[in-house]
JSON list of C-alpha atoms and ligand atoms in Angstrom, two decimals:
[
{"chain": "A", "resi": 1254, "resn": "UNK", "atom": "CA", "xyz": [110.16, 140.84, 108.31]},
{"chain": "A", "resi": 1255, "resn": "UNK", "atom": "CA", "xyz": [109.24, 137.16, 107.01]},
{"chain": "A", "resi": 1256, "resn": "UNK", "atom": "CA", "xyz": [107.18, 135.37, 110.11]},
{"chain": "A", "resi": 1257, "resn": "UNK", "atom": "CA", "xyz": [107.98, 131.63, 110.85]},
{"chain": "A", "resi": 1258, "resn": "UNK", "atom": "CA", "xyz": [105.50, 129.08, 111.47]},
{"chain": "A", "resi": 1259, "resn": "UNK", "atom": "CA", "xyz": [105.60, 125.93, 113.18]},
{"chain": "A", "resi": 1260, "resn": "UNK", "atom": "CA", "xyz": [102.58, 123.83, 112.03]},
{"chain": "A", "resi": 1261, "resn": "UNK", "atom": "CA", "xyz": [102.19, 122.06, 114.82]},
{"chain": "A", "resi": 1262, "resn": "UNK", "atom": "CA", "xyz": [99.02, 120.14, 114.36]},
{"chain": "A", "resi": 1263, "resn": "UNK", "atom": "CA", "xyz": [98.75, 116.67, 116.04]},
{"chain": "A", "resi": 1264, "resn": "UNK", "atom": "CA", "xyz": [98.55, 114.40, 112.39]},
{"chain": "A", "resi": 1265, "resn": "UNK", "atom": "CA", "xyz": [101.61, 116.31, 110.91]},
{"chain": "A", "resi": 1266, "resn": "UNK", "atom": "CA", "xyz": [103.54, 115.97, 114.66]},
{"chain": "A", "resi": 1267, "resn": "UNK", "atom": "CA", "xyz": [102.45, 112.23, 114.43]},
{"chain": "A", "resi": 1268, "resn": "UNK", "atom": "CA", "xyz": [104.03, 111.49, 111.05]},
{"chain": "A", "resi": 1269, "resn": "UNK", "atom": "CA", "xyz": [106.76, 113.84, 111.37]},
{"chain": "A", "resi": 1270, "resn": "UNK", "atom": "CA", "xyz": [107.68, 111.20, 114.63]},
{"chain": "A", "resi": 1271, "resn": "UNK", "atom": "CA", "xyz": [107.58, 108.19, 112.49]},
{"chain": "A", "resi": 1272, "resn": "UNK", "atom": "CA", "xyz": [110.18, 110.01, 109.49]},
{"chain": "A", "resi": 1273, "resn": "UNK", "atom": "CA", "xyz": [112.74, 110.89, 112.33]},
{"chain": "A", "resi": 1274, "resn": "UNK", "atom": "CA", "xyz": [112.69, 107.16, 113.07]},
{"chain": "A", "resi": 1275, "resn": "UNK", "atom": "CA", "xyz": [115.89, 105.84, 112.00]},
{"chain": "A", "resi": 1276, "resn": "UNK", "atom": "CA", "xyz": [113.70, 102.32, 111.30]},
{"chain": "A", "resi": 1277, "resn": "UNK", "atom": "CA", "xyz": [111.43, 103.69, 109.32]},
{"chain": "A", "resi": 1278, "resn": "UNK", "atom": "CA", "xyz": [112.31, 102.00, 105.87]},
{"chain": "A", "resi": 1279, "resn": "UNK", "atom": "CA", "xyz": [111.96, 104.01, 102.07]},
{"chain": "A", "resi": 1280, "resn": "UNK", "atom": "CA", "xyz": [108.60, 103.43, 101.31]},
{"chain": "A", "resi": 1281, "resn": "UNK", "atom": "CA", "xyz": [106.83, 104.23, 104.61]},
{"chain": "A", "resi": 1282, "resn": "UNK", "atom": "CA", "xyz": [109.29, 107.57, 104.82]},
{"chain": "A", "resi": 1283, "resn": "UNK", "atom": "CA", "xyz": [108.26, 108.32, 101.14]},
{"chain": "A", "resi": 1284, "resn": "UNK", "atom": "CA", "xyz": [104.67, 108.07, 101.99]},
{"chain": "A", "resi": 1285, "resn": "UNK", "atom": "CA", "xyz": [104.92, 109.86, 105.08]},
{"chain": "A", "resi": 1286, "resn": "UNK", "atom": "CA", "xyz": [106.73, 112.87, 103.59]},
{"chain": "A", "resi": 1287, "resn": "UNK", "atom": "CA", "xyz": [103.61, 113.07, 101.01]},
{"chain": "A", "resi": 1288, "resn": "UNK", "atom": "CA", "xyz": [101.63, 113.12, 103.36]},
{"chain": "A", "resi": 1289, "resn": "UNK", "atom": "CA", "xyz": [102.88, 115.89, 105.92]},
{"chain": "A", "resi": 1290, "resn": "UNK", "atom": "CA", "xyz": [103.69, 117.74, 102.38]},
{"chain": "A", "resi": 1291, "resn": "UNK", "atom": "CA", "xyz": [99.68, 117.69, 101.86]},
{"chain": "A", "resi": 1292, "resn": "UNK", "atom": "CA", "xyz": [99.04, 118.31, 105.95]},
{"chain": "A", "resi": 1293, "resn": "UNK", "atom": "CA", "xyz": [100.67, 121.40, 105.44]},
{"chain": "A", "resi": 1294, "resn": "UNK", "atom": "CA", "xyz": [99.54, 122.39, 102.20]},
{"chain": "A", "resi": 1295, "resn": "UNK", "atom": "CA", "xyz": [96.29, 122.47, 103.69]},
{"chain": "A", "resi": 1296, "resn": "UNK", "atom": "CA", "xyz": [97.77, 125.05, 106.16]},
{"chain": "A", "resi": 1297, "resn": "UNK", "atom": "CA", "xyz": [99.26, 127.07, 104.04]},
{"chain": "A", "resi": 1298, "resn": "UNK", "atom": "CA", "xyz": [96.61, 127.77, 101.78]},
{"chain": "A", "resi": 1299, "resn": "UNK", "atom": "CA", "xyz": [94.52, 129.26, 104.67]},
{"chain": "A", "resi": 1300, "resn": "UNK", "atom": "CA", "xyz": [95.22, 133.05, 103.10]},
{"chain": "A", "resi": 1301, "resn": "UNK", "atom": "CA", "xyz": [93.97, 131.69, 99.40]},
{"chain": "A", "resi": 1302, "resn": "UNK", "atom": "CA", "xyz": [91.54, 134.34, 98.44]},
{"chain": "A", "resi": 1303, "resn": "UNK", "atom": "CA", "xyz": [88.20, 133.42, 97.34]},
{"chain": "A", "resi": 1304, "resn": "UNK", "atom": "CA", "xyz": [85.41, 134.73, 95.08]},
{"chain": "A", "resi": 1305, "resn": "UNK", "atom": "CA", "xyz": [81.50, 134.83, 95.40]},
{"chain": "A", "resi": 1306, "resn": "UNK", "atom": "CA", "xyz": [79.56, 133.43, 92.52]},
{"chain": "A", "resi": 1307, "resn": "UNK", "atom": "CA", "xyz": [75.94, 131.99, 92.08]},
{"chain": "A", "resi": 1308, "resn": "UNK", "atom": "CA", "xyz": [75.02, 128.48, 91.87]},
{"chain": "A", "resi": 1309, "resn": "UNK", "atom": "CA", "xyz": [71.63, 126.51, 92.69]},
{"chain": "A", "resi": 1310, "resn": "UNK", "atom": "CA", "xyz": [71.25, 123.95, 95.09]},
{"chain": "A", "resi": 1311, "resn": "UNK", "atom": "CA", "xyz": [68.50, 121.39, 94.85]},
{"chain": "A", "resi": 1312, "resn": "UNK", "atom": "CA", "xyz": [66.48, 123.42, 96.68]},
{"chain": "A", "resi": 1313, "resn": "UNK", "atom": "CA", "xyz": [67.24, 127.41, 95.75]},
{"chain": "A", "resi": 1314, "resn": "UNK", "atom": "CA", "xyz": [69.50, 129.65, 94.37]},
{"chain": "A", "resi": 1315, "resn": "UNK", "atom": "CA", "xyz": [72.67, 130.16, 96.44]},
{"chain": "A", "resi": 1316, "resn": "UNK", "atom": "CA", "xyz": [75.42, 132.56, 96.84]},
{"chain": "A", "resi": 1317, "resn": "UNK", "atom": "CA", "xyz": [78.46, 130.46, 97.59]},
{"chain": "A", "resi": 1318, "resn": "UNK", "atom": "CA", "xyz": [82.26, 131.08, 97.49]},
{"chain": "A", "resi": 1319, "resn": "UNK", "atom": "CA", "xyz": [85.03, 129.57, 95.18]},
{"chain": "A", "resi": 1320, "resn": "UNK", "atom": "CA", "xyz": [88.74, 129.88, 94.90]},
{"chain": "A", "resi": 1321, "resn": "UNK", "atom": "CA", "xyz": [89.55, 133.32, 93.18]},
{"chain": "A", "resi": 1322, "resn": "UNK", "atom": "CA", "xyz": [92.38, 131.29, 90.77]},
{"chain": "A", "resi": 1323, "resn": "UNK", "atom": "CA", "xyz": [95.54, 132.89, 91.94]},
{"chain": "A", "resi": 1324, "resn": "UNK", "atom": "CA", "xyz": [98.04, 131.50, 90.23]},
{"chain": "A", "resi": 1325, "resn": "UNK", "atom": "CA", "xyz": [100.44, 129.00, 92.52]},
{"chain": "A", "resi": 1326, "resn": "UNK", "atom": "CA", "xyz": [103.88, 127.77, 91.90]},
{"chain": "A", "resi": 1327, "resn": "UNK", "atom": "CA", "xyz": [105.36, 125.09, 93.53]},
{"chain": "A", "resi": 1328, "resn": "UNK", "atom": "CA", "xyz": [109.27, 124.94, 93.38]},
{"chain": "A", "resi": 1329, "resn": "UNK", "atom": "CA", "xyz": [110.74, 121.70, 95.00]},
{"chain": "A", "resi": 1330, "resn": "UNK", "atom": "CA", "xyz": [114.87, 121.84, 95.38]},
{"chain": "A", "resi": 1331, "resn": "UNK", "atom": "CA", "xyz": [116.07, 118.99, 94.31]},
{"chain": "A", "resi": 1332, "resn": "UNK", "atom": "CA", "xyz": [116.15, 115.88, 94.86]},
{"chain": "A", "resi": 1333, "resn": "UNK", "atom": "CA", "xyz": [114.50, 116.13, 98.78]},
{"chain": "A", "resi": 1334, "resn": "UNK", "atom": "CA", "xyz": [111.93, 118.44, 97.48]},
{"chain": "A", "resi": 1335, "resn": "UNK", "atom": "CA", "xyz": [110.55, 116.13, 95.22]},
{"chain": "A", "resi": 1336, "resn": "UNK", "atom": "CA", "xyz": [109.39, 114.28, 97.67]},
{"chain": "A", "resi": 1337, "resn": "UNK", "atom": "CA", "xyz": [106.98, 116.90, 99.04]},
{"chain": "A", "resi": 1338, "resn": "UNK", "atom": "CA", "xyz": [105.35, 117.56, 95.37]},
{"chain": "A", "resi": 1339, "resn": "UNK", "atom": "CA", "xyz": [102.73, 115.11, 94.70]},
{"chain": "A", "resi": 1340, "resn": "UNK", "atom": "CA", "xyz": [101.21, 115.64, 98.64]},
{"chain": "A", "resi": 1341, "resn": "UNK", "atom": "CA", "xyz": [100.86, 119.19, 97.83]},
{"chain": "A", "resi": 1342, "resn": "UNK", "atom": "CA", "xyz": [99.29, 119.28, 94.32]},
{"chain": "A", "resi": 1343, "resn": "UNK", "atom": "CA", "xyz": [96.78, 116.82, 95.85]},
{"chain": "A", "resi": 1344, "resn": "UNK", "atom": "CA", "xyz": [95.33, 120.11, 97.78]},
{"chain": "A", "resi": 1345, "resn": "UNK", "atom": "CA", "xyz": [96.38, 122.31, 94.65]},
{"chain": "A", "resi": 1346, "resn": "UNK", "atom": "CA", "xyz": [95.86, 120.33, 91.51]},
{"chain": "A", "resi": 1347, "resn": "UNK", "atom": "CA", "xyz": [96.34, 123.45, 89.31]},
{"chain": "A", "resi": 1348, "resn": "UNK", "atom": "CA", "xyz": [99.87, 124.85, 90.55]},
{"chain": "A", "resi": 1349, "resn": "UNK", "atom": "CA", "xyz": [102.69, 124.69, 88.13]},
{"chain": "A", "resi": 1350, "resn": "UNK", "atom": "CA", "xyz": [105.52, 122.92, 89.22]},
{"chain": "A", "resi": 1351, "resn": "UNK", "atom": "CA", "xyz": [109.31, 124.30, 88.48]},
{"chain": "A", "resi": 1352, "resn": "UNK", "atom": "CA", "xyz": [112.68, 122.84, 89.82]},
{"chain": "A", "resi": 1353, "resn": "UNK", "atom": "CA", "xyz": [115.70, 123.98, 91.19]},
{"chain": "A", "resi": 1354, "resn": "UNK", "atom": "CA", "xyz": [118.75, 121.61, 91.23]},
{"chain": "A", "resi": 1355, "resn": "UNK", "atom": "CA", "xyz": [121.16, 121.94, 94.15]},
{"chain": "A", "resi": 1356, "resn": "UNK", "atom": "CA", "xyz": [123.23, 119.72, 96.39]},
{"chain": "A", "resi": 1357, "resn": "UNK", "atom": "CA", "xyz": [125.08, 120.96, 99.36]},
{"chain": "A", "resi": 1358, "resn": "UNK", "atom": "CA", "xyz": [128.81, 120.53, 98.77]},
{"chain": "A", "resi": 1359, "resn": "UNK", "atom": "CA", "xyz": [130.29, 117.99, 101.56]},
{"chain": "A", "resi": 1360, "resn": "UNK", "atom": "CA", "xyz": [133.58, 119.89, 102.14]},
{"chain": "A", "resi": 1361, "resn": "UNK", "atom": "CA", "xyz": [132.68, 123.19, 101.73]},
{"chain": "A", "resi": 1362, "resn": "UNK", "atom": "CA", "xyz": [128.76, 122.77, 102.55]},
{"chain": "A", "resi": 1363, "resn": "UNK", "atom": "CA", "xyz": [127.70, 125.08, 99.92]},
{"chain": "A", "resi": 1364, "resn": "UNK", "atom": "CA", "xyz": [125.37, 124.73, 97.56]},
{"chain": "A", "resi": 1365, "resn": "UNK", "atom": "CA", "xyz": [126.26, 124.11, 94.22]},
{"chain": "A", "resi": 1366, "resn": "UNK", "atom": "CA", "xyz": [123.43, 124.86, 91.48]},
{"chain": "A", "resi": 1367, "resn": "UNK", "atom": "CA", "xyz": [123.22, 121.98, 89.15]},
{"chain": "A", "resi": 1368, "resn": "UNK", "atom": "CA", "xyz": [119.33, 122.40, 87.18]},
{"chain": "A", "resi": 1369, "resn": "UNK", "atom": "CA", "xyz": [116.94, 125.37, 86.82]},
{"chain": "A", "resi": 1370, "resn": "UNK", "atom": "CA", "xyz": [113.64, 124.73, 84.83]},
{"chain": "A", "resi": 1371, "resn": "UNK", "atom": "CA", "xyz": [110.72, 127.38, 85.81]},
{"chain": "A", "resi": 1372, "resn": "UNK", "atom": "CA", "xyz": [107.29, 128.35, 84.64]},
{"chain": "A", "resi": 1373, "resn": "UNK", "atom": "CA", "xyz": [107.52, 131.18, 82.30]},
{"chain": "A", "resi": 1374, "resn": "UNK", "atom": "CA", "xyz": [105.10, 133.65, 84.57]},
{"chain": "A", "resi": 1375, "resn": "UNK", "atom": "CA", "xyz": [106.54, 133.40, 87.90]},
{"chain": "A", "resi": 1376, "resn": "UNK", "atom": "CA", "xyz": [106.86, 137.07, 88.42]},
{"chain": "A", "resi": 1377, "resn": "UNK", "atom": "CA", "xyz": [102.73, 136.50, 88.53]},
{"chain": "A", "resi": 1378, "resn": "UNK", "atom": "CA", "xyz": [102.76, 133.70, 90.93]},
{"chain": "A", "resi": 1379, "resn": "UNK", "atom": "CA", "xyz": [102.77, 133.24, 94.26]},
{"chain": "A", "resi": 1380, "resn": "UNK", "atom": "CA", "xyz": [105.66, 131.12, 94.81]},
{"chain": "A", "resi": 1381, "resn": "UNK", "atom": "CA", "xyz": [106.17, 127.54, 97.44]},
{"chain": "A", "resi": 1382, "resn": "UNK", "atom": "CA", "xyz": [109.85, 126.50, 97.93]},
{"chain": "A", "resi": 1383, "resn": "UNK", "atom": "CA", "xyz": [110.00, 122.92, 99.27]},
{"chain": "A", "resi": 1384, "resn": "UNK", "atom": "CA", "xyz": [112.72, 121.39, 100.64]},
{"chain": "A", "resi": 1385, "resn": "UNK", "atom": "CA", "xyz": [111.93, 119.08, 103.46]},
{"chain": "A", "resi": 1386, "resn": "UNK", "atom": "CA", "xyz": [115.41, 119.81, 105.15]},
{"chain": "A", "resi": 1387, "resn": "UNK", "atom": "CA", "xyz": [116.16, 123.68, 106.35]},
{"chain": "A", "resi": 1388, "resn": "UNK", "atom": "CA", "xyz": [119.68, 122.81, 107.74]},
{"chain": "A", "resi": 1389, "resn": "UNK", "atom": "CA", "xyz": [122.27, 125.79, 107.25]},
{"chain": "A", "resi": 1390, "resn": "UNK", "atom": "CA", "xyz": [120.05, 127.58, 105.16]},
{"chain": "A", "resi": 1391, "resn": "UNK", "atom": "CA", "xyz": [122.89, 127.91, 102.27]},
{"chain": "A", "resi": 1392, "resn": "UNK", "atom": "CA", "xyz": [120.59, 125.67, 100.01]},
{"chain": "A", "resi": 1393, "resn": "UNK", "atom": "CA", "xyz": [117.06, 127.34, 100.38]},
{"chain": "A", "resi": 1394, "resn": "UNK", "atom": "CA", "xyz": [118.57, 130.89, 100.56]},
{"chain": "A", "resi": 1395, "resn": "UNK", "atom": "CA", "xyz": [120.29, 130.43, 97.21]},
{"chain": "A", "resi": 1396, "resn": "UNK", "atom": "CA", "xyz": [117.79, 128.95, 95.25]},
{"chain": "A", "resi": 1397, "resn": "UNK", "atom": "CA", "xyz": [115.42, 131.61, 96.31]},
{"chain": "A", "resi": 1398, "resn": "UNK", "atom": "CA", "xyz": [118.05, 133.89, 95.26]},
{"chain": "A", "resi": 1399, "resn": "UNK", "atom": "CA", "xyz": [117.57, 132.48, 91.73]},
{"chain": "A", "resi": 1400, "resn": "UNK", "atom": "CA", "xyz": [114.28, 132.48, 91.98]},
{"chain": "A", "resi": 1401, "resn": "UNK", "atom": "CA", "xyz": [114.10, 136.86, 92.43]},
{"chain": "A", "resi": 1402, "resn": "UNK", "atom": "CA", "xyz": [116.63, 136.88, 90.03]},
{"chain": "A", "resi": 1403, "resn": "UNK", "atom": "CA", "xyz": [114.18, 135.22, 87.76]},
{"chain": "A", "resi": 1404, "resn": "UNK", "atom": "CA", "xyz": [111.74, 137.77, 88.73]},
{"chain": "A", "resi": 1405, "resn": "UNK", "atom": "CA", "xyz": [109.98, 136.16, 91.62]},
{"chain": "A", "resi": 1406, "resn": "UNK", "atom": "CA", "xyz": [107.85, 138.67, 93.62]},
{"chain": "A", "resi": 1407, "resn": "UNK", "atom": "CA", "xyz": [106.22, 136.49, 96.01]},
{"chain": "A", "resi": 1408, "resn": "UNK", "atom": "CA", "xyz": [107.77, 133.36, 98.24]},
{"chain": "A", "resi": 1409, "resn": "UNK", "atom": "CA", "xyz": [106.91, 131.49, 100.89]},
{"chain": "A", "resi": 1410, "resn": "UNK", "atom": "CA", "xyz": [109.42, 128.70, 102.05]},
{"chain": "A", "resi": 1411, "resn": "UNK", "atom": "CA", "xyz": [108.03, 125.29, 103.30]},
{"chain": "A", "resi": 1412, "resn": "UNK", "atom": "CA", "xyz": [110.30, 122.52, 105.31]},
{"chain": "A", "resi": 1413, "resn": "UNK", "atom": "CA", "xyz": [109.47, 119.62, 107.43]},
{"chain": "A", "resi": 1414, "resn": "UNK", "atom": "CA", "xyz": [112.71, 119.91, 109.96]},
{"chain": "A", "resi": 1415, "resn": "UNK", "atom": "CA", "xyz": [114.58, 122.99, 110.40]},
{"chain": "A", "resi": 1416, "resn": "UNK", "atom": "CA", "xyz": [117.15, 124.18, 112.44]},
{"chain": "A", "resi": 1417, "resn": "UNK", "atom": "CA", "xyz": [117.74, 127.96, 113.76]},
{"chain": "A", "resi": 1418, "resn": "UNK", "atom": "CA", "xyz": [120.86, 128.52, 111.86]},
{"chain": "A", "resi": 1419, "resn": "UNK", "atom": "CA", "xyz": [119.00, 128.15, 108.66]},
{"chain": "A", "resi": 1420, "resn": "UNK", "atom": "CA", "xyz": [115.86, 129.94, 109.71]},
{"chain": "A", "resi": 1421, "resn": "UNK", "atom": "CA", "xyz": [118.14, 132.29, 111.03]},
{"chain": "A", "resi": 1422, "resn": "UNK", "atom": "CA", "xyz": [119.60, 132.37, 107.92]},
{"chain": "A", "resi": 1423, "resn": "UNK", "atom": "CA", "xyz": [117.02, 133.10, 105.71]},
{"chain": "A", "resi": 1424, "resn": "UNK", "atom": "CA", "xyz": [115.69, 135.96, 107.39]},
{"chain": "A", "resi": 1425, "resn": "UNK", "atom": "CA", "xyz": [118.86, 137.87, 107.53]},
{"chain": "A", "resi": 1426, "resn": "UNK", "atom": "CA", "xyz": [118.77, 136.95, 103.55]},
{"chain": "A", "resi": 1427, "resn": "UNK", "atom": "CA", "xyz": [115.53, 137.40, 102.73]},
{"chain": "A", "resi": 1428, "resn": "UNK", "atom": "CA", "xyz": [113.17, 139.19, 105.26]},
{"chain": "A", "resi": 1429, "resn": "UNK", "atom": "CA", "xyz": [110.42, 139.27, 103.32]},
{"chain": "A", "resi": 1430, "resn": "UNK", "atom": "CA", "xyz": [109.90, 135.18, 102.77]},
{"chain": "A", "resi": 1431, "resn": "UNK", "atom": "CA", "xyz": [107.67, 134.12, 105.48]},
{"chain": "A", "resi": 1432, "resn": "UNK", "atom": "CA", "xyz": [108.58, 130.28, 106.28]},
{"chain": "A", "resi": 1433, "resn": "UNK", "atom": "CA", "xyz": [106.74, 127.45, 107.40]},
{"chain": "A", "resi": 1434, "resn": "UNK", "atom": "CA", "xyz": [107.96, 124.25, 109.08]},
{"chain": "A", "resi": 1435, "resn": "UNK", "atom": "CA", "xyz": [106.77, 121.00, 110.85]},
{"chain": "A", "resi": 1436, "resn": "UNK", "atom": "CA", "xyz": [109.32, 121.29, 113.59]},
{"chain": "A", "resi": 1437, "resn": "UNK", "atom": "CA", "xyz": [112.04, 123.52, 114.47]},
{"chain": "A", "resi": 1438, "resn": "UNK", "atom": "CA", "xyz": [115.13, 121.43, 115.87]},
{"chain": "A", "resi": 1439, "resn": "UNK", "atom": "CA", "xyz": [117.78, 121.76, 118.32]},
{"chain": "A", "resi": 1440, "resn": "UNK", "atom": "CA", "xyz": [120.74, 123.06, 115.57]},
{"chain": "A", "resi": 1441, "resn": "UNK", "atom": "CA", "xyz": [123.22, 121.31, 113.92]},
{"chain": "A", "resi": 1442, "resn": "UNK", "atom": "CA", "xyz": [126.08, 118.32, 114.53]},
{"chain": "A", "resi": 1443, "resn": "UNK", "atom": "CA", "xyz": [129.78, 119.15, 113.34]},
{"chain": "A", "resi": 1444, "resn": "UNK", "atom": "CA", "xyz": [128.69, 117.76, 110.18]},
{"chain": "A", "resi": 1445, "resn": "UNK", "atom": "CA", "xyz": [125.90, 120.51, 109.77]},
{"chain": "A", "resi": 1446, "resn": "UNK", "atom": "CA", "xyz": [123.00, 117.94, 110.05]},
{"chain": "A", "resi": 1447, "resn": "UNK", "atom": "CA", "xyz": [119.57, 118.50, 111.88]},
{"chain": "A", "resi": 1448, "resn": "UNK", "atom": "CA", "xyz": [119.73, 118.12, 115.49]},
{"chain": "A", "resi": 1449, "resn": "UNK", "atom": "CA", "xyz": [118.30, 115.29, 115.89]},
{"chain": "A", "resi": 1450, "resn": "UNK", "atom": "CA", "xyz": [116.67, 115.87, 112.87]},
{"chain": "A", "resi": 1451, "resn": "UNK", "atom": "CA", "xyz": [115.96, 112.43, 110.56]},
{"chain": "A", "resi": 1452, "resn": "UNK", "atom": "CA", "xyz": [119.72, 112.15, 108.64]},
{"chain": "A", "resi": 1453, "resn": "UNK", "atom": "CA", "xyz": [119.90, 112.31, 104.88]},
{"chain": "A", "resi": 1454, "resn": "UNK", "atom": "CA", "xyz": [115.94, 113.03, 103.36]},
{"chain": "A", "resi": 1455, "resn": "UNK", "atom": "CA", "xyz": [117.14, 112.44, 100.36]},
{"chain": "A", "resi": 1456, "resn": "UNK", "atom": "CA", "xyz": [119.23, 109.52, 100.53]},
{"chain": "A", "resi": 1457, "resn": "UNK", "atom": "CA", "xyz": [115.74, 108.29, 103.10]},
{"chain": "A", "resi": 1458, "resn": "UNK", "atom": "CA", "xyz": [113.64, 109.69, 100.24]},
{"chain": "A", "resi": 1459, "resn": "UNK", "atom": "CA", "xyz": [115.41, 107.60, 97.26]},
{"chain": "A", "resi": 1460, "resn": "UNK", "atom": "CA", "xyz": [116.68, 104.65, 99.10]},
{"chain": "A", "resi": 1461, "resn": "UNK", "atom": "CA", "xyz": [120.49, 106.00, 98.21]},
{"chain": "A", "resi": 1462, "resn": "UNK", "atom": "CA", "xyz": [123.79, 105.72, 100.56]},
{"chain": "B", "resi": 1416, "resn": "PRP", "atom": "C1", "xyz": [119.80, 118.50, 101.57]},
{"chain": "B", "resi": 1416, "resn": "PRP", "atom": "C2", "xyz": [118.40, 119.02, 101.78]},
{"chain": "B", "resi": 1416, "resn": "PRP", "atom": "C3", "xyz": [118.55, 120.49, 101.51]},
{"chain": "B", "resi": 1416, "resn": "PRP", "atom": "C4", "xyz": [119.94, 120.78, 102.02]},
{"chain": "B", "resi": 1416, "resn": "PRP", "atom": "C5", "xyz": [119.84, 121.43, 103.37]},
{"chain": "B", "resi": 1416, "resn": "PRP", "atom": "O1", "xyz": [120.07, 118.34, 100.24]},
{"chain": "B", "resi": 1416, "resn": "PRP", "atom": "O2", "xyz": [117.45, 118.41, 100.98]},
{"chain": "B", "resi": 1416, "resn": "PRP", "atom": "O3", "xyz": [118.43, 120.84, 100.15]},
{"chain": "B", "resi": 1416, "resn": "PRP", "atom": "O4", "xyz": [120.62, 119.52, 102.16]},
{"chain": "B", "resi": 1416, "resn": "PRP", "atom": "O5", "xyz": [121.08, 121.82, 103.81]},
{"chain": "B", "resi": 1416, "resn": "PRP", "atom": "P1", "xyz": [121.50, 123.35, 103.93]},
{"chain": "B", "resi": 1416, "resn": "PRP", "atom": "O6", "xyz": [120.35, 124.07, 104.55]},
{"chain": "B", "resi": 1416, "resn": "PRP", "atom": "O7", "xyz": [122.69, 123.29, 104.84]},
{"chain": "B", "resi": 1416, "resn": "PRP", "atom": "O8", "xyz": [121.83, 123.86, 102.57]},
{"chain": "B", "resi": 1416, "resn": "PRP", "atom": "P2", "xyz": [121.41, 117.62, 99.69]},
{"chain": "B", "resi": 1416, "resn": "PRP", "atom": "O9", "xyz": [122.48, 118.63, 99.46]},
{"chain": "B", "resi": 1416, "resn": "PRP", "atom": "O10", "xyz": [121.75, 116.48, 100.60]},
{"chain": "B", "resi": 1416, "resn": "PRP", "atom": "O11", "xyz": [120.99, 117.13, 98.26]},
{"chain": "B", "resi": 1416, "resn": "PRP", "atom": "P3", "xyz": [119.89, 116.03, 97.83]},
{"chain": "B", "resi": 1416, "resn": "PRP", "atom": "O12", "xyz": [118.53, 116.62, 98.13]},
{"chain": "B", "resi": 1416, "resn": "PRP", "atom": "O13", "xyz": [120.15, 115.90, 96.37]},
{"chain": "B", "resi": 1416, "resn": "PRP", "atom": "O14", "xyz": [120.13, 114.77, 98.61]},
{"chain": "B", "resi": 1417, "resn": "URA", "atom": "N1", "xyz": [120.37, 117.74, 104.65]},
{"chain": "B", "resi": 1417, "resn": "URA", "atom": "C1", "xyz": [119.68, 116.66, 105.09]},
{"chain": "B", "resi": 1417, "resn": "URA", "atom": "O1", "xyz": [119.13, 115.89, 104.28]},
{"chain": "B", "resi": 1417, "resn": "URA", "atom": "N2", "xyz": [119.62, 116.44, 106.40]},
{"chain": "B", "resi": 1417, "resn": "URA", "atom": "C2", "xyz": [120.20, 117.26, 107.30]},
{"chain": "B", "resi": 1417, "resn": "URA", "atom": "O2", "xyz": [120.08, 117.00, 108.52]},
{"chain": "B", "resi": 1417, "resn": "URA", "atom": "C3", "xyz": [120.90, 118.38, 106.82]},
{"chain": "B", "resi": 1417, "resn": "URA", "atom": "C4", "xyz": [120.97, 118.60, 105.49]}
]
């Protein structure tokens, strides 16, 4: 069964306050989301296994350990997603980046695909779903759908603000996606938004509405 983690480290709980801020204008909340997105890339990469080698200091030979190169892909849903891409190839320049295009219907509130565009190896790579906003789950559970289709193996799911129904959600879905999140909320309004959440990340992301 996938595990859930709430990151709950004081800089990303600090930012994360200022995003739910209903003042907090485009450019701070873009900022801010970049820089939770590279908080918690810095997390998440804890398990990353590494690989001795040989190098010499000014002083002697040393044995000293480096990444082992396992291969990363980073799969924002778009548009929110986006806005959690360039904070987490700071921390790991070398991932590939693919996209998944979806928008949550307003009447119906499911997720209608729109985009796919994927590196060609992902059944080799260890695969990082962002989406800042884990609401009910309809949007992350489908495109990870896609994603196995595609021949994913291996996926972790990363949010900022989630609420139960969608964590729920994806674990009834798919039990073996272990998800990480900044904060998990209350639930959702009648509208299915994050309790109390911070509204529309994308429309806050893009300066939309
Ligand atoms: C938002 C958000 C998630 C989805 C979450 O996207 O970024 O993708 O809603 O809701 P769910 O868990 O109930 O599916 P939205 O549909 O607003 O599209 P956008 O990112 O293009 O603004
Ligand atoms: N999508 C958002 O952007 N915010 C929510 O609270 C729910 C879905």
């Amino acid at each position: 069964m996938g595990t859930v983690h709430v990151l709950d480290h004081p800089l990303i709980q600090h930012k994360l306050t200022h995003i739910r801020d209903k003042n907090t204008g485009t450019k701070d909340f873009r900022e801010l989301v970049n820089e939770i997105a590279m908080l918690m890339a810095f997390e998440i990469t804890r398990n990353l296994p590494l690989q001795e080698t040989t190098i010499e200091t000014p002083v002697q030979e040393a044995k000293a350990n480096v990444l082992a190169g396992k291969k990363i892909g980073l799969i924002p849903i778009l548009r929110a997603g986006l806005g959690m891409v360039d904070g987490m190839v700071r921390l790991i320049p070398a991932a590939k980046v693919g996209h998944v295009g979806l928008y949550r219907d307003p009447e119906t509130l499911e997720p209608v695909e729109y985009y796919i565009k994927l590196p060609s190896d992902i059944s080799e790579r260890e695969l990082i779903v962002l989406d800042p906003m884990l609401a009910t789950g309809g949007s992350a559970a489908d495109a990870i759908h896609s994603l196995k289709k595609r021949g994913a193996k291996q996926i972790r799911l990363v949010c900022i603000v989630a609420a139960p129904e969608g964590v729920e959600r994806i674990k009834k879905e798919h039990p073996d996606v272990d998800i990480y999140l900044a904060a998990l909320d209350e639930g959702l309004d009648d509208k299915a938004y994050i309790v109390p959440g911070l509204g529309d990340a994308g429309d806050r992301l893009f300066g939309t509405k």
